[in-house]
Amino acid sequence: MNIKSRFKDYQVNLVSDFSFIDNITLDEKTYVVADKNVYKLYYDRLFKRISKEQLYLIEAVEENKTIKTALEICEKMTGLSARRNARLVSVGGGIIQDITGFVANILYRGIHWTFVPTTLLASCDSCIGGKTSLNYKSFKNLLGTFYPPDEIYICPVFFDTLSEKDFLSGLGEVVKFNFMYGEEGLVKIEENISKLIDRDKEVLNQFVESSLLFKRRFIEEDEFDRGKRIQLNFAHTFGHAFETMSNYEIPHGTAVAMGTVTANYISMKRGMLDEEYVQRMENVLWNIIRVNITGLHINIDTILKAIHKDKKQVDNQITAILMDRKMELHILHDLQSEEIANAVKYLFGHLKGNDN
Ligand SMILES: NC(=O)c1ccc[n+]([C@@H]2O[C@H](COP(=O)([O-])OP(=O)(O)OC[C@H]3O[C@@H](n4cnc5c(N)ncnc54)[C@H](O)[C@@H]3O)[C@@H](O)[C@H]2O)c1
Ligand SMILES: [Zn+2]
C-alpha cells in the first residue's frame, strides 16, 4: 500500500513473518529503538543479531513520552559515525512511534525512518498519518510535528502476545473506522466482531488493511488536519477525557470506544440518530469495552473539566463530531455540558456492571 504525502510518498508492507528484519537493521548506519517488552518477547526472532551499541530500549509508558527521552536518543545517535544518512528503525506501539517519529524529524532536520508497529492500534491506525507527539508537563501530546516514516512493516504475528487490554484497545479504532464507513461497515463489523476478538489472523489482516485504506482517504486529502481529517477524531473529544482522567488506565482505543457510546447517545437525544442504530453499534461496543469503572476514581465532573481543557477545544465552546441517521459525521460546536453529563452517566451506568 502506498501513501501520498507532502513530505515523501511512503510504503506500508503487510508481511506475514519476520524475514524483513535483517534487511532493515543490519547496517552500521542504523539505530534501533525498541519497546522493552517487545525486546524481551521477540529477542530470538528479531533482536539477537543487532549490536548493543545500535540499540536503545524504552519502557512504553506515557511518562517516557517526553522531550527528555527524545533528546537521549538524539544524543546516542549523534555519537554514531553516520550523520545525515543515519537511519532510525523503531519497533513498538504508539508510544515508541510518537517518540521516535519526533526524533527522526528533528535530527539533522529529518533522517530516514522505518517503523515496525507491534500493537494492533499502531498497525491499524497510528502508523500512517505522520503525527508525532510528546507529552509536556501535565498535557498529553502537547508537543508534536508531522513526519511520516519512509516505510512501515506490519506483521500480525505481534498481536499474539498483546495483553487482552491492549488488543481490545486496538479493536476500538478498528470498530470506529467501520462505523465511520456507514451501514456497510457496521454490518461487516457486526458479522466479524467475534472472530476479531478471538484474534482470527485472516480476519484481523483484512480489518487492519481496510482500516488503513479507509484512513488513507482522509490523510491524503488533508494531511495536516485542517479539514476532512478532523472527522477521524470522531469519539476522541470524549475519549481523550476518559484516557487522561483514568491516568491512562483506560488505553487509547478503549477510551475511543467509550467516546463512541457517549457521542452516539448525544446524537440520539438530539434526534439526529435513530435508536436502532445506536443499539446496533452498542451491541458491538460492549464486547470490547471491558472496563471496571468503579476502581478508577473518575467521575462526571472531572470528565467535563477534562473535555473543556482538551487542546482541540477552541474558546469556551465544546466541539465534537456527531453521527447522523445516515451515519454521516458532522462537526458541531454547540455541545452543552448537561447533555454530555447525561451521556457519560448512561455510559458509566453500563460499565458499573463490569467486574473484570
Ligand atoms: N501518532 C499518532 O497518530 C497516534 C495515534 C493514536 C495513538 N497514539 C499514541 O499511541 C499511544 C498508545 O499506543 P499503543 O496503544 O499502540 O500502545 P503502547 O505503545 O502504549 O503499548 C501498550 C503496551 O503494549 C506493550 N506491547 C507493545 N507491543 C506488544 C506486543 N507485540 N506484545 C506484547 N506487548 C506489547 C507495550 O510494552 C505496552 O506495555 C498513546 O501514547 C497515544 O497517544 C498516537
Ligand atoms: Zn485514536
Short mmCIF file of N, CA and C and ligand atoms in Angstrom, two decimals, residues 121 125-126 169 172-173 176-177 215 232-236 240 243 252-253 256, ligand 2:
data_model
loop_
_atom_site.label_atom_id
_atom_site.label_comp_id
_atom_site.label_asym_id
_atom_site.label_seq_id
_atom_site.Cartn_x
_atom_site.Cartn_y
_atom_site.Cartn_z
N LEU A 121 -3.28 -1.26 17.63
CA LEU A 121 -3.63 0.15 17.44
C LEU A 121 -2.66 0.84 16.48
N ASP A 125 -3.94 1.91 12.66
CA ASP A 125 -4.30 3.33 12.68
C ASP A 125 -3.10 4.26 12.70
N SER A 126 -2.38 4.32 13.85
CA SER A 126 -1.44 5.43 14.02
C SER A 126 -0.22 5.36 13.12
N SER A 169 -8.03 -2.57 22.96
CA SER A 169 -7.86 -1.14 22.68
C SER A 169 -7.70 -0.92 21.16
N GLY A 172 -10.86 -1.00 19.34
CA GLY A 172 -11.66 0.23 19.48
C GLY A 172 -11.53 1.10 18.23
N GLU A 173 -10.32 1.23 17.71
CA GLU A 173 -10.12 2.05 16.50
C GLU A 173 -10.66 1.33 15.26
N LYS A 176 -14.29 1.87 15.25
CA LYS A 176 -14.57 3.27 14.90
C LYS A 176 -14.52 3.49 13.39
N PHE A 177 -13.48 2.97 12.75
CA PHE A 177 -13.35 3.13 11.29
C PHE A 177 -14.55 2.51 10.57
N LYS A 215 -8.45 5.08 6.35
CA LYS A 215 -7.77 6.26 6.90
C LYS A 215 -7.00 7.01 5.81
N LEU A 232 -11.73 12.13 11.60
CA LEU A 232 -11.15 10.94 12.23
C LEU A 232 -11.13 11.07 13.74
N ASN A 233 -11.37 12.29 14.22
CA ASN A 233 -11.45 12.49 15.66
C ASN A 233 -12.80 12.12 16.23
N PHE A 234 -13.65 11.50 15.41
CA PHE A 234 -14.94 11.02 15.92
C PHE A 234 -14.70 10.24 17.22
N ALA A 235 -15.45 10.61 18.25
CA ALA A 235 -15.38 9.93 19.56
C ALA A 235 -14.15 10.30 20.39
N HIS A 236 -13.22 11.08 19.83
CA HIS A 236 -11.98 11.37 20.55
C HIS A 236 -12.13 12.49 21.58
N HIS A 240 -10.41 11.22 24.85
CA HIS A 240 -9.22 11.79 25.49
C HIS A 240 -9.47 12.05 26.97
N GLU A 243 -9.35 8.81 28.88
CA GLU A 243 -7.96 8.34 28.91
C GLU A 243 -7.15 9.08 30.00
N HIS A 252 -5.93 4.09 24.93
CA HIS A 252 -6.48 5.00 23.92
C HIS A 252 -7.70 4.44 23.17
N GLY A 253 -7.54 3.25 22.58
CA GLY A 253 -8.62 2.73 21.74
C GLY A 253 -9.88 2.38 22.52
N VAL A 256 -11.65 5.51 23.12
CA VAL A 256 -12.36 5.91 21.89
C VAL A 256 -13.69 5.14 21.78
ZN ZN B 2 -7.35 7.39 18.10
#
